[in-house]
XYZ file of N, CA, C and O in Angstrom:
784
model
N 4.209 -18.630 -85.350
C 5.417 -19.414 -85.175
C 6.524 -18.839 -86.041
O 6.276 -18.025 -86.922
N 7.710 -19.303 -85.808
C 8.867 -18.890 -86.613
C 9.521 -20.117 -87.245
O 10.715 -20.133 -87.494
N 8.711 -21.153 -87.478
C 9.232 -22.430 -87.967
C 9.995 -22.296 -89.281
O 10.934 -23.039 -89.538
N 9.625 -21.324 -90.110
C 10.290 -21.177 -91.406
C 11.563 -20.331 -91.316
O 12.280 -20.187 -92.292
N 11.857 -19.773 -90.160
C 13.050 -18.940 -90.000
C 14.309 -19.800 -89.930
O 14.329 -20.834 -89.286
N 15.342 -19.326 -90.570
C 16.631 -20.018 -90.556
C 17.539 -19.486 -89.461
O 18.548 -20.088 -89.163
N 17.197 -18.336 -88.885
C 18.069 -17.753 -87.866
C 17.236 -16.920 -86.896
O 16.142 -16.478 -87.220
N 17.760 -16.737 -85.717
C 17.211 -15.816 -84.721
C 18.394 -15.124 -84.051
O 19.534 -15.571 -84.174
N 18.095 -14.058 -83.342
C 19.164 -13.317 -82.664
C 19.830 -14.182 -81.594
O 19.151 -14.893 -80.873
N 21.134 -14.090 -81.513
C 21.875 -14.692 -80.408
C 22.723 -13.584 -79.804
O 23.640 -13.065 -80.438
N 22.394 -13.201 -78.590
C 23.102 -12.131 -77.912
C 24.305 -12.731 -77.191
O 24.208 -13.205 -76.064
N 25.426 -12.691 -77.862
C 26.641 -13.357 -77.392
C 27.091 -12.823 -76.034
O 27.378 -13.598 -75.126
N 27.126 -11.506 -75.878
C 27.573 -10.927 -74.604
C 26.658 -11.379 -73.466
O 27.127 -11.748 -72.390
N 25.360 -11.354 -73.717
C 24.402 -11.759 -72.682
C 24.605 -13.230 -72.314
O 24.551 -13.593 -71.150
N 24.839 -14.074 -73.316
C 25.079 -15.495 -73.057
C 26.379 -15.695 -72.277
O 26.410 -16.383 -71.265
N 27.448 -15.077 -72.751
C 28.756 -15.292 -72.134
C 28.862 -14.736 -70.710
O 29.692 -15.193 -69.931
N 28.029 -13.777 -70.388
C 28.049 -13.206 -69.032
C 26.864 -13.679 -68.193
O 26.636 -13.159 -67.100
N 26.146 -14.687 -68.682
C 24.934 -15.139 -67.986
C 25.253 -15.989 -66.764
O 26.293 -16.651 -66.682
N 24.334 -15.970 -65.853
C 24.424 -16.806 -64.660
C 24.351 -18.282 -65.046
O 25.024 -19.131 -64.470
N 23.509 -18.564 -66.046
C 23.367 -19.941 -66.532
C 24.722 -20.504 -66.943
O 25.122 -21.590 -66.520
N 25.452 -19.762 -67.773
C 26.753 -20.235 -68.251
C 27.755 -20.353 -67.094
O 28.481 -21.353 -67.004
N 27.754 -19.371 -66.217
C 28.694 -19.394 -65.084
C 28.486 -20.641 -64.233
O 29.451 -21.330 -63.875
N 27.240 -20.961 -63.922
C 26.974 -22.124 -63.073
C 27.196 -23.435 -63.814
O 27.688 -24.411 -63.232
N 26.839 -23.480 -65.085
C 27.058 -24.703 -65.865
C 28.552 -25.031 -65.927
O 28.949 -26.191 -65.767
N 29.386 -24.024 -66.126
C 30.835 -24.235 -66.179
C 31.395 -24.566 -64.799
O 32.222 -25.467 -64.661
N 30.936 -23.854 -63.791
C 31.435 -24.078 -62.425
C 31.109 -25.487 -61.940
O 31.910 -26.125 -61.254
N 29.942 -25.965 -62.298
C 29.496 -27.283 -61.833
C 29.827 -28.395 -62.832
O 29.297 -29.497 -62.734
N 30.672 -28.079 -63.818
C 31.114 -29.051 -64.820
C 29.929 -29.700 -65.543
O 29.866 -30.907 -65.727
N 28.982 -28.843 -65.957
C 27.814 -29.311 -66.701
C 27.842 -28.727 -68.116
O 26.872 -28.180 -68.597
N 28.974 -28.874 -68.766
C 29.126 -28.312 -70.107
C 28.091 -28.864 -71.095
O 27.647 -28.152 -71.989
N 27.679 -30.090 -70.921
C 26.676 -30.685 -71.817
C 25.351 -29.928 -71.728
O 24.605 -29.852 -72.713
N 25.079 -29.345 -70.565
C 23.837 -28.574 -70.399
C 23.808 -27.368 -71.331
O 22.742 -26.956 -71.790
N 24.968 -26.803 -71.613
C 25.038 -25.628 -72.487
C 24.574 -26.007 -73.892
O 23.752 -25.319 -74.493
N 25.069 -27.112 -74.397
C 24.644 -27.572 -75.727
C 23.175 -27.936 -75.755
O 22.456 -27.594 -76.702
N 22.699 -28.600 -74.704
C 21.286 -28.975 -74.642
C 20.416 -27.731 -74.573
O 19.373 -27.657 -75.222
N 20.852 -26.724 -73.809
C 20.098 -25.468 -73.726
C 20.035 -24.790 -75.089
O 18.975 -24.292 -75.495
N 21.144 -24.796 -75.831
C 21.147 -24.186 -77.172
C 20.201 -24.921 -78.118
O 19.528 -24.305 -78.947
N 20.136 -26.242 -77.994
C 19.187 -27.018 -78.807
C 17.767 -26.573 -78.476
O 16.959 -26.310 -79.379
N 17.444 -26.479 -77.192
C 16.086 -26.084 -76.794
C 15.789 -24.633 -77.172
O 14.663 -24.308 -77.558
N 16.790 -23.748 -77.058
C 16.570 -22.367 -77.476
C 16.221 -22.335 -78.960
O 15.352 -21.583 -79.388
N 16.904 -23.144 -79.744
C 16.611 -23.194 -81.182
C 15.229 -23.782 -81.431
O 14.475 -23.286 -82.275
N 14.907 -24.850 -80.711
C 13.605 -25.497 -80.888
C 12.444 -24.592 -80.475
O 11.373 -24.662 -81.060
N 12.662 -23.747 -79.475
C 11.542 -22.951 -78.963
C 10.993 -21.991 -80.006
O 9.822 -21.631 -79.956
N 11.805 -21.591 -80.970
C 11.321 -20.675 -81.998
C 10.430 -21.386 -83.010
O 9.678 -20.749 -83.730
N 10.508 -22.702 -83.047
C 9.670 -23.484 -83.967
C 8.357 -23.897 -83.304
O 7.529 -24.539 -83.922
N 8.195 -23.539 -82.047
C 7.004 -23.918 -81.297
C 5.870 -22.921 -81.543
O 6.065 -21.851 -82.104
N 4.691 -23.297 -81.077
C 3.523 -22.428 -81.175
C 2.970 -22.213 -79.781
O 2.450 -23.159 -79.195
N 3.114 -21.021 -79.232
C 3.701 -19.833 -79.835
C 5.224 -19.858 -79.783
O 5.822 -20.512 -78.940
N 5.811 -19.117 -80.719
C 7.271 -19.048 -80.817
C 7.860 -18.526 -79.515
O 7.293 -17.650 -78.874
N 9.005 -19.083 -79.118
C 9.694 -18.651 -77.915
C 9.237 -19.376 -76.663
O 9.645 -19.027 -75.568
N 8.392 -20.399 -76.828
C 7.942 -21.191 -75.677
C 8.324 -22.649 -75.886
O 8.704 -23.050 -76.986
N 8.226 -23.408 -74.811
C 8.468 -24.846 -74.853
C 7.327 -25.547 -74.134
O 6.711 -24.960 -73.238
N 7.048 -26.803 -74.479
C 6.020 -27.529 -73.729
C 6.519 -27.817 -72.315
O 7.702 -28.047 -72.111
N 5.615 -27.807 -71.366
C 5.989 -28.134 -69.982
C 5.660 -29.606 -69.749
O 4.832 -29.951 -68.915
N 6.310 -30.457 -70.521
C 6.054 -31.894 -70.482
C 7.385 -32.600 -70.723
O 8.041 -32.367 -71.746
N 7.788 -33.462 -69.784
C 9.110 -34.084 -69.875
C 9.284 -35.002 -71.075
O 10.375 -35.073 -71.639
N 8.232 -35.680 -71.496
C 8.354 -36.554 -72.669
C 8.623 -35.715 -73.914
O 9.532 -36.015 -74.701
N 7.856 -34.636 -74.074
C 8.061 -33.755 -75.228
C 9.412 -33.049 -75.158
O 10.107 -32.925 -76.170
N 9.778 -32.580 -73.978
C 11.061 -31.889 -73.825
C 12.233 -32.828 -74.101
O 13.226 -32.430 -74.716
N 12.118 -34.088 -73.663
C 13.176 -35.068 -73.936
C 13.354 -35.237 -75.444
O 14.484 -35.313 -75.937
N 12.242 -35.271 -76.180
C 12.314 -35.388 -77.642
C 12.973 -34.149 -78.250
O 13.871 -34.265 -79.084
N 12.510 -32.970 -77.827
C 13.051 -31.723 -78.381
C 14.538 -31.556 -78.068
O 15.295 -31.042 -78.881
N 14.955 -32.009 -76.877
C 16.353 -31.863 -76.449
C 17.247 -32.978 -76.985
O 18.417 -33.066 -76.643
N 16.678 -33.833 -77.822
C 17.406 -34.940 -78.469
C 17.810 -36.042 -77.487
O 18.801 -36.719 -77.685
N 17.009 -36.228 -76.436
C 17.229 -37.337 -75.520
C 16.428 -38.562 -75.967
O 16.604 -39.643 -75.436
N 15.528 -38.360 -76.923
C 14.717 -39.461 -77.423
C 13.842 -40.047 -76.324
O 13.156 -39.329 -75.611
N 13.912 -41.359 -76.174
C 13.084 -42.050 -75.176
C 13.689 -41.995 -73.774
O 13.071 -42.463 -72.815
N 14.875 -41.422 -73.633
C 15.541 -41.360 -72.332
C 14.981 -40.201 -71.497
O 15.653 -39.194 -71.246
N 13.748 -40.353 -71.061
C 13.085 -39.299 -70.287
C 13.771 -39.122 -68.934
O 13.917 -38.002 -68.445
N 14.239 -40.210 -68.348
C 14.933 -40.104 -67.048
C 16.244 -39.339 -67.209
O 16.626 -38.549 -66.341
N 16.949 -39.583 -68.308
C 18.182 -38.831 -68.578
C 17.881 -37.343 -68.711
O 18.641 -36.500 -68.226
N 16.770 -37.038 -69.396
C 16.349 -35.647 -69.528
C 16.037 -35.048 -68.153
O 16.485 -33.950 -67.828
N 15.267 -35.777 -67.349
C 14.879 -35.262 -66.032
C 16.091 -34.969 -65.152
O 16.072 -34.053 -64.331
N 17.167 -35.728 -65.350
C 18.382 -35.525 -64.551
C 19.043 -34.171 -64.856
O 19.723 -33.610 -63.994
N 18.857 -33.658 -66.082
C 19.501 -32.389 -66.451
C 18.509 -31.233 -66.580
O 18.906 -30.092 -66.770
N 17.238 -31.534 -66.473
C 16.182 -30.542 -66.727
C 16.407 -29.226 -65.978
O 16.369 -28.153 -66.570
N 16.623 -29.294 -64.685
C 16.719 -28.083 -63.870
C 17.847 -27.168 -64.356
O 17.667 -25.960 -64.494
N 18.992 -27.740 -64.635
C 20.116 -26.927 -65.083
C 19.926 -26.377 -66.474
O 20.234 -25.213 -66.750
N 19.395 -27.197 -67.367
C 19.204 -26.789 -68.765
C 18.139 -25.696 -68.886
O 18.274 -24.770 -69.684
N 17.090 -25.801 -68.081
C 15.985 -24.842 -68.184
C 16.139 -23.663 -67.227
O 15.150 -23.069 -66.797
N 17.367 -23.284 -66.929
C 17.629 -22.136 -66.063
C 16.943 -20.894 -66.661
O 17.144 -20.562 -67.818
N 16.123 -20.224 -65.880
C 15.456 -19.006 -66.342
C 14.107 -19.239 -66.993
O 13.338 -18.306 -67.185
N 13.813 -20.471 -67.342
C 12.507 -20.796 -67.934
C 11.508 -20.985 -66.805
O 11.836 -21.530 -65.766
N 10.291 -20.555 -67.022
C 9.243 -20.758 -66.025
C 7.898 -20.962 -66.712
O 7.732 -20.591 -67.878
N 6.982 -21.530 -65.951
C 5.655 -21.778 -66.507
C 5.027 -20.442 -66.904
O 5.154 -19.451 -66.185
N 4.390 -20.434 -68.063
C 3.755 -19.205 -68.528
C 2.351 -19.525 -69.030
O 2.024 -20.673 -69.311
N 1.564 -18.496 -69.129
C 0.194 -18.634 -69.618
C 0.139 -18.077 -71.037
O 0.602 -16.967 -71.287
N -0.401 -18.861 -71.939
C -0.554 -18.411 -73.319
C -2.014 -18.558 -73.711
O -2.728 -19.407 -73.199
N -2.426 -17.700 -74.628
C -3.797 -17.757 -75.115
C -3.778 -18.300 -76.540
O -3.085 -17.780 -77.395
N -4.528 -19.366 -76.759
C -4.659 -19.926 -78.102
C -6.138 -20.152 -78.366
O -6.807 -20.841 -77.597
N -6.635 -19.537 -79.411
C -8.034 -19.693 -79.757
C -8.971 -19.220 -78.654
O -10.043 -19.799 -78.459
N -8.582 -18.174 -77.932
C -9.420 -17.642 -76.876
C -9.336 -18.404 -75.561
O -9.957 -18.036 -74.579
N -8.562 -19.485 -75.531
C -8.411 -20.302 -74.326
C -7.057 -20.020 -73.683
O -6.048 -19.970 -74.364
N -7.044 -19.856 -72.369
C -5.785 -19.695 -71.646
C -5.216 -21.068 -71.327
O -5.935 -21.938 -70.855
N -3.942 -21.263 -71.637
C -3.258 -22.522 -71.339
C -2.043 -22.223 -70.491
O -1.399 -21.199 -70.655
N -1.710 -23.126 -69.582
C -0.525 -22.926 -68.748
C 0.412 -24.127 -68.851
O 1.179 -24.387 -67.948
N 0.338 -24.848 -69.960
C 1.200 -26.015 -70.137
C 2.439 -25.681 -70.977
O 2.977 -26.521 -71.662
N 2.871 -24.429 -70.911
C 4.033 -23.981 -71.676
C 5.061 -23.376 -70.734
O 4.733 -22.899 -69.649
N 6.306 -23.385 -71.190
C 7.396 -22.738 -70.471
C 7.848 -21.535 -71.290
O 7.879 -21.599 -72.523
N 8.192 -20.472 -70.596
C 8.669 -19.283 -71.279
C 9.896 -18.730 -70.571
O 10.114 -18.981 -69.394
N 10.685 -18.002 -71.329
C 11.880 -17.354 -70.795
C 11.762 -15.881 -71.185
O 11.604 -15.573 -72.371
N 11.819 -14.955 -70.224
C 11.579 -13.544 -70.535
C 12.430 -12.993 -71.678
O 11.910 -12.339 -72.577
N 13.727 -13.270 -71.678
C 14.591 -12.710 -72.718
C 14.334 -13.364 -74.071
O 14.274 -12.694 -75.099
N 14.147 -14.668 -74.072
C 13.867 -15.378 -75.322
C 12.517 -14.938 -75.882
O 12.346 -14.808 -77.093
N 11.558 -14.652 -74.994
C 10.245 -14.159 -75.435
C 10.390 -12.820 -76.159
O 9.731 -12.582 -77.179
N 11.271 -11.947 -75.653
C 11.525 -10.663 -76.323
C 12.081 -10.880 -77.723
O 11.676 -10.218 -78.684
N 13.039 -11.786 -77.836
C 13.645 -12.079 -79.143
C 12.581 -12.625 -80.100
O 12.495 -12.207 -81.257
N 11.765 -13.545 -79.608
C 10.710 -14.134 -80.442
C 9.710 -13.070 -80.869
O 9.290 -13.043 -82.033
N 9.345 -12.192 -79.962
C 8.382 -11.136 -80.287
C 8.916 -10.229 -81.393
O 8.202 -9.886 -82.332
N 10.179 -9.849 -81.286
C 10.789 -9.011 -82.332
C 10.820 -9.740 -83.672
O 10.541 -9.157 -84.724
N 11.156 -11.033 -83.636
C 11.218 -11.815 -84.873
C 9.835 -11.950 -85.506
O 9.694 -11.864 -86.732
N 8.811 -12.155 -84.686
C 7.441 -12.265 -85.211
C 7.015 -10.935 -85.824
O 6.406 -10.907 -86.898
N 7.371 -9.816 -85.185
C 7.040 -8.497 -85.743
C 7.724 -8.300 -87.088
O 7.130 -7.785 -88.035
N 9.001 -8.703 -87.175
C 9.717 -8.582 -88.452
C 9.054 -9.450 -89.518
O 8.903 -9.031 -90.669
N 8.668 -10.662 -89.125
C 8.009 -11.584 -90.058
C 6.705 -10.973 -90.575
O 6.441 -10.992 -91.777
N 5.906 -10.417 -89.668
C 4.644 -9.800 -90.071
C 4.896 -8.593 -90.956
O 4.175 -8.362 -91.924
N 5.942 -7.817 -90.625
C 6.290 -6.651 -91.441
C 6.690 -7.053 -92.856
O 6.281 -6.415 -93.826
N 7.470 -8.125 -92.961
C 7.867 -8.601 -94.299
C 6.653 -9.103 -95.070
O 6.523 -8.839 -96.266
N 5.748 -9.807 -94.393
C 4.536 -10.311 -95.057
C 3.680 -9.142 -95.527
O 3.146 -9.154 -96.642
N 3.561 -8.117 -94.678
C 2.777 -6.933 -95.040
C 3.420 -6.235 -96.238
O 2.732 -5.799 -97.161
N 4.747 -6.145 -96.234
C 5.460 -5.499 -97.328
C 5.271 -6.261 -98.642
O 5.056 -5.660 -99.695
N 5.357 -7.605 -98.561
C 5.129 -8.418 -99.769
C 3.712 -8.216 -100.303
O 3.500 -8.107 -101.511
N 2.740 -8.166 -99.383
C 1.346 -7.976 -99.784
C 1.163 -6.604 -100.426
O 0.489 -6.480 -101.447
N 1.753 -5.576 -99.839
C 1.652 -4.232 -100.416
C 2.295 -4.174 -101.799
O 1.756 -3.546 -102.711
N 3.428 -4.853 -101.967
C 4.097 -4.890 -103.277
C 3.236 -5.606 -104.309
O 3.108 -5.161 -105.451
N 2.645 -6.723 -103.898
C 1.780 -7.489 -104.803
C 0.600 -6.637 -105.262
O 0.265 -6.587 -106.447
N -0.021 -5.918 -104.320
C -1.167 -5.078 -104.672
C -0.736 -3.887 -105.530
O -1.479 -3.463 -106.414
N 0.463 -3.343 -105.297
C 0.953 -2.231 -106.119
C 1.136 -2.675 -107.564
O 0.767 -1.947 -108.504
N 1.677 -3.872 -107.770
C 1.832 -4.407 -109.123
C 0.457 -4.617 -109.753
O 0.226 -4.277 -110.916
N -0.464 -5.144 -108.966
C -1.819 -5.391 -109.462
C -2.496 -4.069 -109.850
O -3.135 -3.974 -110.904
N -2.340 -3.018 -109.015
C -2.919 -1.703 -109.333
C -2.345 -1.162 -110.642
O -3.067 -0.609 -111.477
N -1.039 -1.332 -110.816
C -0.395 -0.857 -112.047
C -0.965 -1.572 -113.272
O -1.221 -0.945 -114.305
N -1.187 -2.865 -113.147
C -1.753 -3.630 -114.265
C -3.201 -3.221 -114.546
O -3.609 -3.121 -115.695
N -3.960 -2.997 -113.460
C -5.352 -2.557 -113.631
C -5.378 -1.221 -114.359
O -6.141 -1.029 -115.311
N -4.540 -0.295 -113.922
C -4.494 1.030 -114.553
C -4.134 0.915 -116.032
O -4.742 1.561 -116.887
N -3.153 0.070 -116.329
C -2.733 -0.135 -117.718
C -3.878 -0.714 -118.559
O -4.121 -0.274 -119.685
N -4.587 -1.699 -117.998
C -5.719 -2.306 -118.729
C -6.825 -1.281 -118.939
O -7.422 -1.215 -120.015
N -7.114 -0.464 -117.909
C -8.158 0.557 -118.040
C -7.823 1.551 -119.150
O -8.709 1.963 -119.909
N -6.552 1.934 -119.252
C -6.148 2.877 -120.302
C -6.339 2.291 -121.696
O -6.540 3.030 -122.663
N -6.274 0.963 -121.794
C -6.439 0.306 -123.090
C -7.887 0.016 -123.463
O -8.167 -0.413 -124.572
N -8.801 0.254 -122.562
C -10.217 -0.003 -122.823
C -10.888 1.320 -123.185
O -10.805 2.294 -122.437
N -11.553 1.331 -124.332
C -12.220 2.550 -124.801
C -13.193 3.068 -123.745
O -13.982 2.310 -123.185
N -13.103 4.359 -123.454
C -14.018 5.001 -122.516
C -13.631 4.849 -121.055
O -14.360 5.303 -120.169
N -12.511 4.203 -120.780
C -12.123 3.980 -119.382
C -10.901 4.800 -118.955
O -10.434 4.663 -117.837
N -10.421 5.671 -119.802
C -9.231 6.450 -119.489
C -9.436 7.317 -118.251
O -8.556 7.435 -117.403
N -10.633 7.917 -118.147
C -10.917 8.778 -116.990
C -10.868 7.961 -115.697
O -10.346 8.409 -114.684
N -11.390 6.741 -115.744
C -11.369 5.865 -114.576
C -9.925 5.501 -114.237
O -9.547 5.438 -113.068
N -9.099 5.275 -115.268
C -7.686 4.910 -115.063
C -6.935 6.017 -114.328
O -5.968 5.742 -113.616
N -7.379 7.255 -114.476
C -6.710 8.381 -113.833
C -7.212 8.638 -112.403
O -6.698 9.524 -111.731
N -8.193 7.862 -111.963
C -8.714 8.001 -110.603
C -8.079 6.925 -109.709
O -8.359 5.733 -109.863
N -7.232 7.349 -108.785
C -6.573 6.384 -107.907
C -7.591 5.625 -107.052
O -7.398 4.452 -106.752
N -8.683 6.283 -106.693
C -9.724 5.620 -105.891
C -10.406 4.511 -106.694
O -10.659 3.420 -106.178
N -10.695 4.797 -107.966
C -11.344 3.797 -108.821
C -10.407 2.621 -109.073
O -10.824 1.456 -108.991
N -9.151 2.915 -109.358
C -8.164 1.848 -109.599
C -8.030 0.979 -108.355
O -7.989 -0.252 -108.437
N -7.988 1.608 -107.181
C -7.884 0.866 -105.924
C -9.113 -0.018 -105.717
O -8.983 -1.195 -105.348
N -10.300 0.507 -105.959
C -11.536 -0.261 -105.763
C -11.595 -1.455 -106.721
O -11.971 -2.565 -106.331
N -11.213 -1.239 -107.949
C -11.216 -2.321 -108.949
C -10.186 -3.385 -108.569
O -10.450 -4.592 -108.632
N -9.007 -2.934 -108.158
C -7.954 -3.865 -107.736
C -8.427 -4.711 -106.566
O -8.264 -5.937 -106.563
N -9.000 -4.074 -105.558
C -9.495 -4.807 -104.372
C -10.576 -5.803 -104.777
O -10.597 -6.930 -104.286
N -11.457 -5.400 -105.671
C -12.540 -6.287 -106.107
C -11.961 -7.525 -106.800
O -12.355 -8.651 -106.505
N -11.026 -7.307 -107.707
C -10.392 -8.433 -108.412
C -9.670 -9.343 -107.429
O -9.770 -10.572 -107.514
N -8.945 -8.727 -106.488
C -8.185 -9.496 -105.507
C -9.124 -10.312 -104.612
O -8.874 -11.492 -104.367
N -10.184 -9.697 -104.139
C -11.145 -10.395 -103.273
C -11.803 -11.577 -103.982
O -12.163 -12.565 -103.352
N -11.954 -11.466 -105.295
C -12.585 -12.536 -106.068
C -11.565 -13.501 -106.684
O -11.939 -14.436 -107.382
N -10.280 -13.262 -106.409
C -9.225 -14.152 -106.886
C -9.107 -14.200 -108.399
O -8.827 -15.260 -108.966
N -9.326 -13.061 -109.035
C -9.330 -13.011 -110.496
C -8.057 -12.395 -111.056
O -7.436 -11.534 -110.430
N -7.703 -12.842 -112.257
C -6.550 -12.300 -112.966
C -6.869 -10.901 -113.468
O -8.030 -10.581 -113.723
N -5.819 -10.119 -113.655
C -5.999 -8.796 -114.245
C -5.917 -8.961 -115.757
O -4.841 -8.986 -116.346
N -7.089 -9.152 -116.362
C -7.176 -9.146 -117.819
C -8.287 -8.173 -118.203
O -9.034 -7.694 -117.345
N -8.392 -7.860 -119.469
C -9.326 -6.828 -119.919
C -10.767 -7.149 -119.519
O -11.492 -6.282 -119.030
N -11.196 -8.401 -119.747
C -12.578 -8.772 -119.412
C -12.857 -8.610 -117.927
O -13.885 -8.067 -117.527
N -11.938 -9.101 -117.094
C -12.157 -9.023 -115.653
C -12.113 -7.581 -115.143
O -12.841 -7.228 -114.219
N -11.268 -6.740 -115.749
C -11.214 -5.340 -115.345
C -12.529 -4.649 -115.685
O -13.065 -3.869 -114.887
N -13.091 -4.972 -116.851
C -14.404 -4.415 -117.212
C -15.468 -4.836 -116.203
O -16.252 -4.023 -115.736
N -15.480 -6.128 -115.889
C -16.461 -6.657 -114.940
C -16.279 -6.001 -113.573
O -17.253 -5.610 -112.922
N -15.024 -5.878 -113.130
C -14.758 -5.272 -111.831
C -15.197 -3.812 -111.815
O -15.790 -3.352 -110.831
N -14.927 -3.087 -112.895
C -15.340 -1.681 -112.978
C -16.853 -1.575 -112.878
O -17.384 -0.716 -112.168
N -17.558 -2.467 -113.587
C -19.024 -2.461 -113.514
C -19.510 -2.854 -112.121
O -20.448 -2.270 -111.590
N -18.866 -3.851 -111.523
C -19.278 -4.311 -110.191
C -19.067 -3.212 -109.151
O -19.913 -2.997 -108.281
N -17.946 -2.509 -109.260
C -17.660 -1.418 -108.334
C -18.694 -0.312 -108.512
O -19.123 0.332 -107.551
N -19.144 -0.136 -109.775
C -20.165 0.878 -110.065
C -21.572 0.345 -109.800
O -22.550 1.068 -109.930
N -21.685 -0.970 -109.496
C -22.991 -1.554 -109.181
C -23.675 -2.248 -110.329
O -24.860 -2.559 -110.269
N -22.942 -2.539 -111.424
C -23.520 -3.219 -112.583
C -23.023 -4.663 -112.625
O -21.835 -4.895 -112.801
N -23.897 -5.688 -112.442
C -23.438 -7.087 -112.464
C -23.046 -7.543 -113.865
O -23.650 -7.142 -114.851
N -22.006 -8.402 -113.965
C -21.529 -8.913 -115.248
C -21.023 -10.332 -115.079
O -20.804 -10.824 -113.987
N -20.751 -11.016 -116.221
C -20.138 -12.341 -116.238
C -18.630 -12.154 -116.183
O -18.084 -11.250 -116.806
N -17.941 -13.015 -115.434
C -16.503 -12.883 -115.215
C -15.759 -13.989 -115.931
O -16.132 -15.156 -115.834
N -14.691 -13.655 -116.625
C -13.826 -14.639 -117.276
C -12.709 -15.023 -116.326
O -12.040 -14.147 -115.787
N -12.504 -16.329 -116.109
C -11.456 -16.792 -115.207
C -10.096 -16.913 -115.878
O -9.080 -16.958 -115.228
N -10.071 -17.008 -117.142
C -8.780 -17.169 -117.797
C -8.950 -17.372 -119.290
O -9.998 -17.064 -119.863
N -7.935 -17.954 -119.916
C -7.940 -18.136 -121.340
C -8.741 -19.336 -121.817
O -8.876 -19.551 -123.012
N -9.277 -20.156 -120.907
C -9.971 -21.366 -121.328
C -11.438 -21.134 -121.662
O -12.182 -22.062 -121.971
N -11.899 -19.867 -121.562
C -13.268 -19.550 -121.915
C -14.271 -19.825 -120.806
O -15.452 -19.563 -120.963
N -13.803 -20.363 -119.699
C -14.706 -20.660 -118.576
C -15.174 -19.340 -117.960
O -14.418 -18.407 -117.796
N -16.448 -19.276 -117.627
C -16.997 -18.047 -117.022
C -17.605 -18.356 -115.675
O -17.893 -19.502 -115.350
N -17.834 -17.250 -114.947
C -18.429 -17.414 -113.621
C -19.340 -16.223 -113.372
O -19.023 -15.108 -113.706
């Protein structure tokens, strides 16, 4: 989903030259334009992003018609210009109770890719900081300098600490180094003396 996003692409030229806008203006349905923009905004908060439920009660709520489902039904056809029933897969199950719009789906797909890219970048940055701390701790531990100079060893120790949700402190780095080498040890969780 893109529920946490504050913005999505709006292709102004495409909107202003669209058939939807031309017909809405020609038929004096200016309110449909605002309702369509509300639904376009809402669709990015849906799961999956860029789709809408194919249910008039839910659509009336999303379009801010509230309990006026009949009022919604009166404008539905014009507001949902270009939207059509689509099939989505959730949890291995195919569902066809969603509406999709080809162009909006493209925008949502690009936004989801950007979101995943940012998440991947944050994760890579977090691990890079963790690797740097592991290397620094290894250099401070007697007899571990050679290990600190091995990028493979630092990576393995970092991954081990990360997988076990442990802080990068001297005790945990020692334990991780031993675990990576196959030697079991007691792990310190923090400054409170608790072990695991």
